[in-house]
mmCIF file of C-alpha atoms in Angstrom:
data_model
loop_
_atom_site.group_PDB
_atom_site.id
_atom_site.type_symbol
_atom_site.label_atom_id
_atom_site.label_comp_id
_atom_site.label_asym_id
_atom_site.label_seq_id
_atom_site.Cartn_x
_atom_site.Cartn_y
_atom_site.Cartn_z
ATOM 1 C CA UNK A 885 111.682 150.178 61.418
ATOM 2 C CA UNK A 886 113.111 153.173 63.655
ATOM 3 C CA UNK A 887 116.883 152.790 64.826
ATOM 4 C CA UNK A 888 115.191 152.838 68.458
ATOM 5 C CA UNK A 889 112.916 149.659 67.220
ATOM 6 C CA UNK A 890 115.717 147.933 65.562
ATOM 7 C CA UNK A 891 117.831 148.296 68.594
ATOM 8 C CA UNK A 892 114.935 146.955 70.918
ATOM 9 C CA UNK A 893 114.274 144.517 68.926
ATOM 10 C CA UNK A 894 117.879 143.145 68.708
ATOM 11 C CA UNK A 895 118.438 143.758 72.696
ATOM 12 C CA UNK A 896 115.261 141.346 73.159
ATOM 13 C CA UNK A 897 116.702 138.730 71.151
ATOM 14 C CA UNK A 898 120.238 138.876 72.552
ATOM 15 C CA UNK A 899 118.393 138.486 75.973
ATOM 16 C CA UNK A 900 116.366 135.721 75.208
ATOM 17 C CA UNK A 901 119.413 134.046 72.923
ATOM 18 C CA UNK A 902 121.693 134.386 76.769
ATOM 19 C CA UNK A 903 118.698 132.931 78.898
ATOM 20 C CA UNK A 904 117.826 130.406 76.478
ATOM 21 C CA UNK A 905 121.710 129.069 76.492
ATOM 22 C CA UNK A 906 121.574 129.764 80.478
ATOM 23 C CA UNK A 907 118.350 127.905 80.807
ATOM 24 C CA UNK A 908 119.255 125.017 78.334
ATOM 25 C CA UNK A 909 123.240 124.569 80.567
ATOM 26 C CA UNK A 910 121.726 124.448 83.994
ATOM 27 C CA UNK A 911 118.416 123.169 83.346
ATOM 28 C CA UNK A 912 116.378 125.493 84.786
ATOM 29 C CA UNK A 913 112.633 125.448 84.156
ATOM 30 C CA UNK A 914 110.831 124.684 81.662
ATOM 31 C CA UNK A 915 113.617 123.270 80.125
ATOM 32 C CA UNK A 916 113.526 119.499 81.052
ATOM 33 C CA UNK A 917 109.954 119.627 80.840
ATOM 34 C CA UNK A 918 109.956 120.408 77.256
ATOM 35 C CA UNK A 919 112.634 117.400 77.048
ATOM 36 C CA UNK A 920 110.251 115.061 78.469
ATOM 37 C CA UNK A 921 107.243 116.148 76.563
ATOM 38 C CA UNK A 922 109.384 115.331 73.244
ATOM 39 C CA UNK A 923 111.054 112.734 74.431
ATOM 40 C CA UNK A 924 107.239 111.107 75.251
ATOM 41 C CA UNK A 925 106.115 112.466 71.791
ATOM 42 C CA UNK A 926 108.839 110.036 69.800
ATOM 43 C CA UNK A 927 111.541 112.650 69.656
ATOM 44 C CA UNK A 928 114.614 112.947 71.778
ATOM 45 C CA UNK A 929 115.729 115.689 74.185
ATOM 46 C CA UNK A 930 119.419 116.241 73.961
ATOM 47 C CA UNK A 931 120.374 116.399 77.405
ATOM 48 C CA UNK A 932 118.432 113.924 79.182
ATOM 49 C CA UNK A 933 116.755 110.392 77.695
ATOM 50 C CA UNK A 934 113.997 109.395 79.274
ATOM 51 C CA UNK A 935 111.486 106.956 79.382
ATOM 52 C CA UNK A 936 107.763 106.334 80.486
ATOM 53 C CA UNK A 937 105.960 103.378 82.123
ATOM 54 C CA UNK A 938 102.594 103.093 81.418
ATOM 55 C CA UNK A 939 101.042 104.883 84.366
ATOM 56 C CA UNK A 940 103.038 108.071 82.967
ATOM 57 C CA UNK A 941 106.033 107.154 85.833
ATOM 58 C CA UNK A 942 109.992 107.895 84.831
ATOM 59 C CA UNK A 943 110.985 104.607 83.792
ATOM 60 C CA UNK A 944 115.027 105.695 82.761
ATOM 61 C CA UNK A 945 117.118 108.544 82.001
ATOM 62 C CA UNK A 946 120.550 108.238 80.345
ATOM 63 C CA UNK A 947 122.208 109.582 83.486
ATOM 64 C CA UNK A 948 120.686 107.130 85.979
ATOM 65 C CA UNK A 949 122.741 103.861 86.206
ATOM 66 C CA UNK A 950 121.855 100.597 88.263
ATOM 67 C CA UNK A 951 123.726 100.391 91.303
ATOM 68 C CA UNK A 952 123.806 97.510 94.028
ATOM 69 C CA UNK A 953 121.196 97.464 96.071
ATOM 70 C CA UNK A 954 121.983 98.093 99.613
ATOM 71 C CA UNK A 955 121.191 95.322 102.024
ATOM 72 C CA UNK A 956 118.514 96.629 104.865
ATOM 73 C CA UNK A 957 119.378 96.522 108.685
ATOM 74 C CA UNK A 958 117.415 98.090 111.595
ATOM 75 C CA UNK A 959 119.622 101.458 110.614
ATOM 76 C CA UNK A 960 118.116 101.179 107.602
ATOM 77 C CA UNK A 961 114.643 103.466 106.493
ATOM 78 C CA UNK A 962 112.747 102.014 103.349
ATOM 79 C CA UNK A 963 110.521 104.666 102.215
ATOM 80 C CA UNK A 964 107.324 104.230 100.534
ATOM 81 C CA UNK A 965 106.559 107.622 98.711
ATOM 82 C CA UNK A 966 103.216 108.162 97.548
ATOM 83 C CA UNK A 967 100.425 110.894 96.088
ATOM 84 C CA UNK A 968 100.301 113.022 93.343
ATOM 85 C CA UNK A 969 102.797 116.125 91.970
ATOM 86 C CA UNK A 970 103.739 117.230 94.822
ATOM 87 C CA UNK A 971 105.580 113.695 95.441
ATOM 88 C CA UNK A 972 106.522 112.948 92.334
ATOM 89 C CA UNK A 973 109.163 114.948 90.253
ATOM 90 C CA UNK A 974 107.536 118.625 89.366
ATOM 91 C CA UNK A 975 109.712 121.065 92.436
ATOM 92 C CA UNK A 976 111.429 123.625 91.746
ATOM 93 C CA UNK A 977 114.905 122.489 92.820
ATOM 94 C CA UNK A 978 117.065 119.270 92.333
ATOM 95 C CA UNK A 979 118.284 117.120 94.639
ATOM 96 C CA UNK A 980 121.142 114.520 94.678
ATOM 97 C CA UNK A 981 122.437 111.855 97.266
ATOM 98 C CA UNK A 982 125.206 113.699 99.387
ATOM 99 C CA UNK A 983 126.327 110.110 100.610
ATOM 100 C CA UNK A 984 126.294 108.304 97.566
ATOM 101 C CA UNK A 985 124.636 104.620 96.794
ATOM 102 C CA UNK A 986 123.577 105.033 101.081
ATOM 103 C CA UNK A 987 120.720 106.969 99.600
ATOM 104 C CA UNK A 988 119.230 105.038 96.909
ATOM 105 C CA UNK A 989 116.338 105.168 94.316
ATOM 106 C CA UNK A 990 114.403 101.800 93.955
ATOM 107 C CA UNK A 991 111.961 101.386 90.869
ATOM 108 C CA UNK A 992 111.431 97.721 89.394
ATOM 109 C CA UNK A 993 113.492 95.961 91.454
ATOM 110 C CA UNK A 994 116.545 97.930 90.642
ATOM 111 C CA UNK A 995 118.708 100.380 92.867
ATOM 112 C CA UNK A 996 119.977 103.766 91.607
ATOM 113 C CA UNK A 997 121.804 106.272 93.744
ATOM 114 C CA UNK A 998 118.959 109.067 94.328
ATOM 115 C CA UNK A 999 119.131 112.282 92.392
ATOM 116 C CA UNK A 1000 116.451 114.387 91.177
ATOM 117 C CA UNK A 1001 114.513 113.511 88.901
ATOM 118 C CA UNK A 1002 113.523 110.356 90.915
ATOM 119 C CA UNK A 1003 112.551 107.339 89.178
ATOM 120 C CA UNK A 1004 109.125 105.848 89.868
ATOM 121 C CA UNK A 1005 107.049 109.341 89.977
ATOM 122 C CA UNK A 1006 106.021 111.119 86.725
ATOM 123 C CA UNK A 1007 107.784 114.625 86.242
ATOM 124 C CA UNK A 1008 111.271 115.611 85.395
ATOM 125 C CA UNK A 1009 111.778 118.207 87.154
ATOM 126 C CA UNK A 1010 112.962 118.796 91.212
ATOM 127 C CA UNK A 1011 111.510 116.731 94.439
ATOM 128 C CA UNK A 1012 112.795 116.545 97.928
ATOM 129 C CA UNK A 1013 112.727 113.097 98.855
ATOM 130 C CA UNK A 1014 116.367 112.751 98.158
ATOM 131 C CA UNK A 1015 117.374 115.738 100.275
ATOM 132 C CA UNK A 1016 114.893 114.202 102.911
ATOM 133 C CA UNK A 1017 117.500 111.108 102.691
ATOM 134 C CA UNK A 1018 120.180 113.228 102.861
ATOM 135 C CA UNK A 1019 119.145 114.862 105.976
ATOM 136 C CA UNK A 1020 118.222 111.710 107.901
ATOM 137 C CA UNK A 1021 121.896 110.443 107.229
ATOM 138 C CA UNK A 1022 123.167 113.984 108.129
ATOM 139 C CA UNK A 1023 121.497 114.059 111.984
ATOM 140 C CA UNK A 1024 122.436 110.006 112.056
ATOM 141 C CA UNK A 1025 118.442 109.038 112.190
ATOM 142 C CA UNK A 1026 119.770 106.234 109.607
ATOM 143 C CA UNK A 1027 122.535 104.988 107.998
ATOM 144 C CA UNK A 1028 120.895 104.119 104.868
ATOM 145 C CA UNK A 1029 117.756 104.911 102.992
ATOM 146 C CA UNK A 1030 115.859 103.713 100.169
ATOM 147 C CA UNK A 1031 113.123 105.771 98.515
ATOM 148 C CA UNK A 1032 110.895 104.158 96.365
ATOM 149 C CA UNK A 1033 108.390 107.106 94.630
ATOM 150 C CA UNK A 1034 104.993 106.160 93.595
ATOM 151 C CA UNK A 1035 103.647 109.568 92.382
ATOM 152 C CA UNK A 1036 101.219 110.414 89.484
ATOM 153 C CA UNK A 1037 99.751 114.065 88.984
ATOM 154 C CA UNK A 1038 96.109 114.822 89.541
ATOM 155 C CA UNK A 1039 95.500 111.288 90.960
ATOM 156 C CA UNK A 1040 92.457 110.888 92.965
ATOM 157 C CA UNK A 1041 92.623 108.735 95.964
ATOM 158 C CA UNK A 1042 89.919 106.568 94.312
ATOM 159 C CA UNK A 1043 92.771 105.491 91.963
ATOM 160 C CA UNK A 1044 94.887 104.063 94.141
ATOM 161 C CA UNK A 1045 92.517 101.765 96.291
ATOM 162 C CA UNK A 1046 91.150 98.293 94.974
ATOM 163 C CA UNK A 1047 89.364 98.301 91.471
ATOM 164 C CA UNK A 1048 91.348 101.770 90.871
ATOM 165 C CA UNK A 1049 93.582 101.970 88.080
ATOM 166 C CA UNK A 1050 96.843 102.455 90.107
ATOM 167 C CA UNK A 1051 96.285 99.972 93.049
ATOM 168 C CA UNK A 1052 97.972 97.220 90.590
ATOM 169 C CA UNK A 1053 100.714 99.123 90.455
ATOM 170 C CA UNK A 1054 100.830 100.220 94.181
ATOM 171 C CA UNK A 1055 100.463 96.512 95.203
ATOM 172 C CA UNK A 1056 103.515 95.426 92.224
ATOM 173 C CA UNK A 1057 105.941 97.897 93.571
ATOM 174 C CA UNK A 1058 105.185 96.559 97.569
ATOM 175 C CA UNK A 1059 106.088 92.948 96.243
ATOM 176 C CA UNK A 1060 108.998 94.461 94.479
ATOM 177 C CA UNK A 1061 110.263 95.517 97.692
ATOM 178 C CA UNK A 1062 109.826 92.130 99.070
ATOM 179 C CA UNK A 1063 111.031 90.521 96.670
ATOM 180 C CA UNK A 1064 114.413 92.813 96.709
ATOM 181 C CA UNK A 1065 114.315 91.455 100.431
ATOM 182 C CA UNK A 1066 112.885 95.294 101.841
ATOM 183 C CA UNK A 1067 110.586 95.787 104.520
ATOM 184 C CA UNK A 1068 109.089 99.023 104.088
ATOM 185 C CA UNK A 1069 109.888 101.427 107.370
ATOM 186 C CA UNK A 1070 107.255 104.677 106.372
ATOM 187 C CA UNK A 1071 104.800 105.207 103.761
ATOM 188 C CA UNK A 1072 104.196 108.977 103.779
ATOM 189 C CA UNK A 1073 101.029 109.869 101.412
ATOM 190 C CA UNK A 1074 100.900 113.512 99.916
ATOM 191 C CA UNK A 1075 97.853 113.766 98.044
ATOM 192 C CA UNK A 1076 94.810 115.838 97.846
ATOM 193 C CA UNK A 1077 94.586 118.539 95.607
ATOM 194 C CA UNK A 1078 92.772 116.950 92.801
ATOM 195 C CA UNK A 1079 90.233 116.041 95.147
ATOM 196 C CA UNK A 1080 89.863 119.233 96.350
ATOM 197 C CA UNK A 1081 89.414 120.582 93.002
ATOM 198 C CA UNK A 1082 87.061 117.936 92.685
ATOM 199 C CA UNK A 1083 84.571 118.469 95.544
ATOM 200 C CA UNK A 1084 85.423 114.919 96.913
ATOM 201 C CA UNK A 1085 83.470 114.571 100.560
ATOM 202 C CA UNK A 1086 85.058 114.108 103.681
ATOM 203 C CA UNK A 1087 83.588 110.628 104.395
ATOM 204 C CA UNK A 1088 84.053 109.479 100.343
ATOM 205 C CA UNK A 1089 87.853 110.416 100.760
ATOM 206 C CA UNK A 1090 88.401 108.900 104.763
ATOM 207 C CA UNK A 1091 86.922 105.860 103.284
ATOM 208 C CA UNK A 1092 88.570 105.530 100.016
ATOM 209 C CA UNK A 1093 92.265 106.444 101.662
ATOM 210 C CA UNK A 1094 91.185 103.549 104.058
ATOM 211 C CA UNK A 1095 89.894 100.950 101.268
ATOM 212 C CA UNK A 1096 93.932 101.807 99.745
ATOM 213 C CA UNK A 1097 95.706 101.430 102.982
ATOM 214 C CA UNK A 1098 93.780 97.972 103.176
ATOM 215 C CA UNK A 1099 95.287 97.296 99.534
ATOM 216 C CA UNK A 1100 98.684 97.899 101.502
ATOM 217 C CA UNK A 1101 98.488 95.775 104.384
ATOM 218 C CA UNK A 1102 97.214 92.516 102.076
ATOM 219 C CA UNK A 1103 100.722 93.070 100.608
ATOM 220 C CA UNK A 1104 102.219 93.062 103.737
ATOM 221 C CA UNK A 1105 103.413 96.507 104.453
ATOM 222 C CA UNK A 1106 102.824 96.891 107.886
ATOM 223 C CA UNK A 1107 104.813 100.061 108.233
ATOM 224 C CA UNK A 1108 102.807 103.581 110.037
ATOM 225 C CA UNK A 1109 101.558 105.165 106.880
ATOM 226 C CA UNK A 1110 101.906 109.090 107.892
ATOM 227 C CA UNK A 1111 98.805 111.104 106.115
ATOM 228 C CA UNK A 1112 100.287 114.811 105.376
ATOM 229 C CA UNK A 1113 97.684 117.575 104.929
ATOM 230 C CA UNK A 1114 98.098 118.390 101.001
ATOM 231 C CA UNK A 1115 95.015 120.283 99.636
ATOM 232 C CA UNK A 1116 96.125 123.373 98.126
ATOM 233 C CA UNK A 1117 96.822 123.939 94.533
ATOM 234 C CA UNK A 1118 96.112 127.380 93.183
ATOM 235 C CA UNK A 1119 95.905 128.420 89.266
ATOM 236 C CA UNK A 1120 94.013 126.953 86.322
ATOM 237 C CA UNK A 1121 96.766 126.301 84.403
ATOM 238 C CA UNK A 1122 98.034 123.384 87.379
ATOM 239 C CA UNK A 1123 94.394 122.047 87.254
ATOM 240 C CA UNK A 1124 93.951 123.816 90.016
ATOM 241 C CA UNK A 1125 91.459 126.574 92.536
ATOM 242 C CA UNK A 1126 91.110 130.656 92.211
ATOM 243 C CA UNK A 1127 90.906 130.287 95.878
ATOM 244 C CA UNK A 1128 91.862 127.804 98.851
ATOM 245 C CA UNK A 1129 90.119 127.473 101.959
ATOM 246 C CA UNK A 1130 92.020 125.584 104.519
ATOM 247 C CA UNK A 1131 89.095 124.489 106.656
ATOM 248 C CA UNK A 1132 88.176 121.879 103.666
ATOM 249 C CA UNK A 1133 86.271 118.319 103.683
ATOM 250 C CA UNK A 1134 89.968 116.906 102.292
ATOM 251 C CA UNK A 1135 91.716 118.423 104.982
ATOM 252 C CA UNK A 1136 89.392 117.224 107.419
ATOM 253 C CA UNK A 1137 89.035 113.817 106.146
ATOM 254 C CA UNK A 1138 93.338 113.884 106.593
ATOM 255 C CA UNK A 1139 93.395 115.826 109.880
ATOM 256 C CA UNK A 1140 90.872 112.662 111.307
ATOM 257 C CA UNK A 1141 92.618 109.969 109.594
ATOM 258 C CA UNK A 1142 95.599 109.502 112.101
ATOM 259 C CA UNK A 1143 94.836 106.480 114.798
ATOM 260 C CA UNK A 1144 97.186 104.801 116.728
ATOM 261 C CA UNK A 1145 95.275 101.496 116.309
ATOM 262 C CA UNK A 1146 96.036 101.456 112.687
ATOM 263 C CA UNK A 1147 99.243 102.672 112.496
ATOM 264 C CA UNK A 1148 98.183 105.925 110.943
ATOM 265 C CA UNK A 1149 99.919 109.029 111.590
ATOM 266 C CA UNK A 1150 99.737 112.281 111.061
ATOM 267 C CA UNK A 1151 102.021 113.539 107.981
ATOM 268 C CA UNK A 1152 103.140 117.311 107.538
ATOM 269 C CA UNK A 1153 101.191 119.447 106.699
ATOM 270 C CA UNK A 1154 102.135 121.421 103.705
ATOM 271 C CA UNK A 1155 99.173 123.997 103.314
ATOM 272 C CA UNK A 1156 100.294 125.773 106.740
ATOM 273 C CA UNK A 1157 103.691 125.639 106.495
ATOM 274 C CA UNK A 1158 104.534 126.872 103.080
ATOM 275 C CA UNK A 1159 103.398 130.403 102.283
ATOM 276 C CA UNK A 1160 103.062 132.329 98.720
ATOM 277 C CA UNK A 1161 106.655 132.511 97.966
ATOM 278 C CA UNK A 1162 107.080 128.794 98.405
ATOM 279 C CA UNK A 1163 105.510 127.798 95.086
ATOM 280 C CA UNK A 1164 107.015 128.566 91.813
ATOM 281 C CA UNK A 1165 103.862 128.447 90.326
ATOM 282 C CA UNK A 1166 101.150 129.015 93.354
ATOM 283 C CA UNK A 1167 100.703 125.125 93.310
ATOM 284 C CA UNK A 1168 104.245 123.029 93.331
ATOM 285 C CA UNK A 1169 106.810 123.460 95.626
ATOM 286 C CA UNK A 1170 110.067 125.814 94.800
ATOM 287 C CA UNK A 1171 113.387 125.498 96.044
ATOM 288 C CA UNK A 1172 112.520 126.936 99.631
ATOM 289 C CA UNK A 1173 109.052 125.436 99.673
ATOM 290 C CA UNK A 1174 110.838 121.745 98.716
ATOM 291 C CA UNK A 1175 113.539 122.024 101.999
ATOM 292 C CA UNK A 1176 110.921 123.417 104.591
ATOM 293 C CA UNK A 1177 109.509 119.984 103.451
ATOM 294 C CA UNK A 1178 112.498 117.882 103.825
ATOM 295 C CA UNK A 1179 112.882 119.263 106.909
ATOM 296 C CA UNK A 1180 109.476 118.343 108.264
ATOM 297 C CA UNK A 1181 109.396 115.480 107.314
ATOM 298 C CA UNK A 1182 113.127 114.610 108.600
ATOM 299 C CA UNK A 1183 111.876 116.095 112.268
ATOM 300 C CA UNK A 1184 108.988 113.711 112.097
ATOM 301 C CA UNK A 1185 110.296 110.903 110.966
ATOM 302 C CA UNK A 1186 112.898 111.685 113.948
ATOM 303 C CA UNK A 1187 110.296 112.314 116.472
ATOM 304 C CA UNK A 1188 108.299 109.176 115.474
ATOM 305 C CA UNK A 1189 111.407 106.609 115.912
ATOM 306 C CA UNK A 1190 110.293 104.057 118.041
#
């Protein structure tokens, strides 16, 4: 090897050694998604413990410890979080509670004070639910609120409604709530790309989203369920299109959803408001894509008080 080779070659692996011990300190992606991938295979990851339910949701992590539930009053928001990636725990940035246990994480009947990765959606990485909390305590819509994630990657809506394979556990974490003594405030649903990717028809997915909001109300959430326009998920390698068209049979089905008479409502709609530079990977949300979210959703929520 030339002296010019050798000297490349040992620059390259100084680099790497430096971003590898940067990436590894501060967790930056991939990192803790090559944790959770061993930690699901039967290994460990060093840094972080976690655990799977079933349905591929977080189950624990050795930094998330049970807290005391706080008890709901009419300044309280319970949050029913629901879709695929882009609610669960795959953004680009992390999130913690700014106000403590007043922003908690509820997953099987327990209370943890919210911080990224949330507990109840599959991922390990960022979400912005939990700076969503922190900005409805922040502008004093609430005093409290609880988020309880039900999020699972590439789920159809056909999964979710009766006979699917996630309505059981839909319907199990609604009588959680109940049981905890919660009345659920919001349900906000971001789904859609899988069944864009799939070719789903407008009047298969209106009717589906339908047969799973009449899953919800048997269970006695009665809360507005808001319906945000989520179809666009570039790049093979997320599962995902070459191209996006935003004039879509998903995004019409979800434009026509919202009806007063129902307590549907219109959600936010992620495919206009984020552009290229708001997705790490031209399908999940990065750090500026994840708080132009937040931030929607906070203004909506706000606008929507009764």
């Amino acid at each position: 090897m030339s002296r010019e080779g050798f000297f490349l070659a040992t620059l390259l692996l100084t680099a790497g050694y430096l971003f590898g011990a940067y990436s590894a300190n501060h967790k930056l992606f991939p990192l803790p998604f090559f944790h959770a991938l061993k930690t699901r295979a039967g290994g460990t990851a060093p840094d972080d413990l976690y655990t799977f339910d079933q349905a591929g949701r977080l189950a624990s992590g050795d930094q998330k410890k049970a807290v005391t539930c706080p008890q709901q009053t009419d300044r309280t928001a319970v949050l029913l979080l629901m879709g695929q990636s882009n609610a669960g725990n795959h953004g680009g940035q992390r999130f913690r509670s700014q106000h403590g246990g007043a922003i908690a994480n509820f997953f099987d009947g327990r209370c943890y004070v919210a911080a990224s990765p949330l507990l109840g959606a599959d991922g390990v990485g960022g979400e912005y639910w939990t700076e969503l909390g922190n900005l409805l305590l922040d502008r004093g819509s609430f005093d409290q609120v609880i988020l309880a994630p039900l999020a699972i990657s590439g789920a159809e809506a056909s999964r979710w409604g009766p006979g699917g394979d996630l309505n059981r556990t839909m319907t199990d974490t609604a009588s959680q709530l109940q049981q905890r003594g919660y009345l659920v405030t919001h349900v906000l649903w971001v789904q859609g790309e899988i069944d864009y990717v799939k070719r789903t028809n407008e009047k298969d997915y209106h009717d589906r989203f339908l047969s799973l909001v009449s899953s919800l109300r048997s269970q006695g959430v009665g809360a507005p369920v808001y319906v945000a326009i989520a179809t666009k998920c570039l790049g093979a390698s997320n599962g995902g299109t070459r191209f996006h068209s935003a004039d879509n049979p998903i995004a019409r089905a979800q434009l026509g959803l919202p009806d007063p008479a129902s307590n549907l409502r219109p959600g936010v709609n992620s495919d206009a408001l984020l552009d290229a530079l708001d997705r790490y990977d031209d399908c999940h949300f990065g750090s500026s894509g994840e708080q132009k979210v937040a931030r929607a959703w906070a203004d909506l929520i706000r606008s929507t008080a009764p």
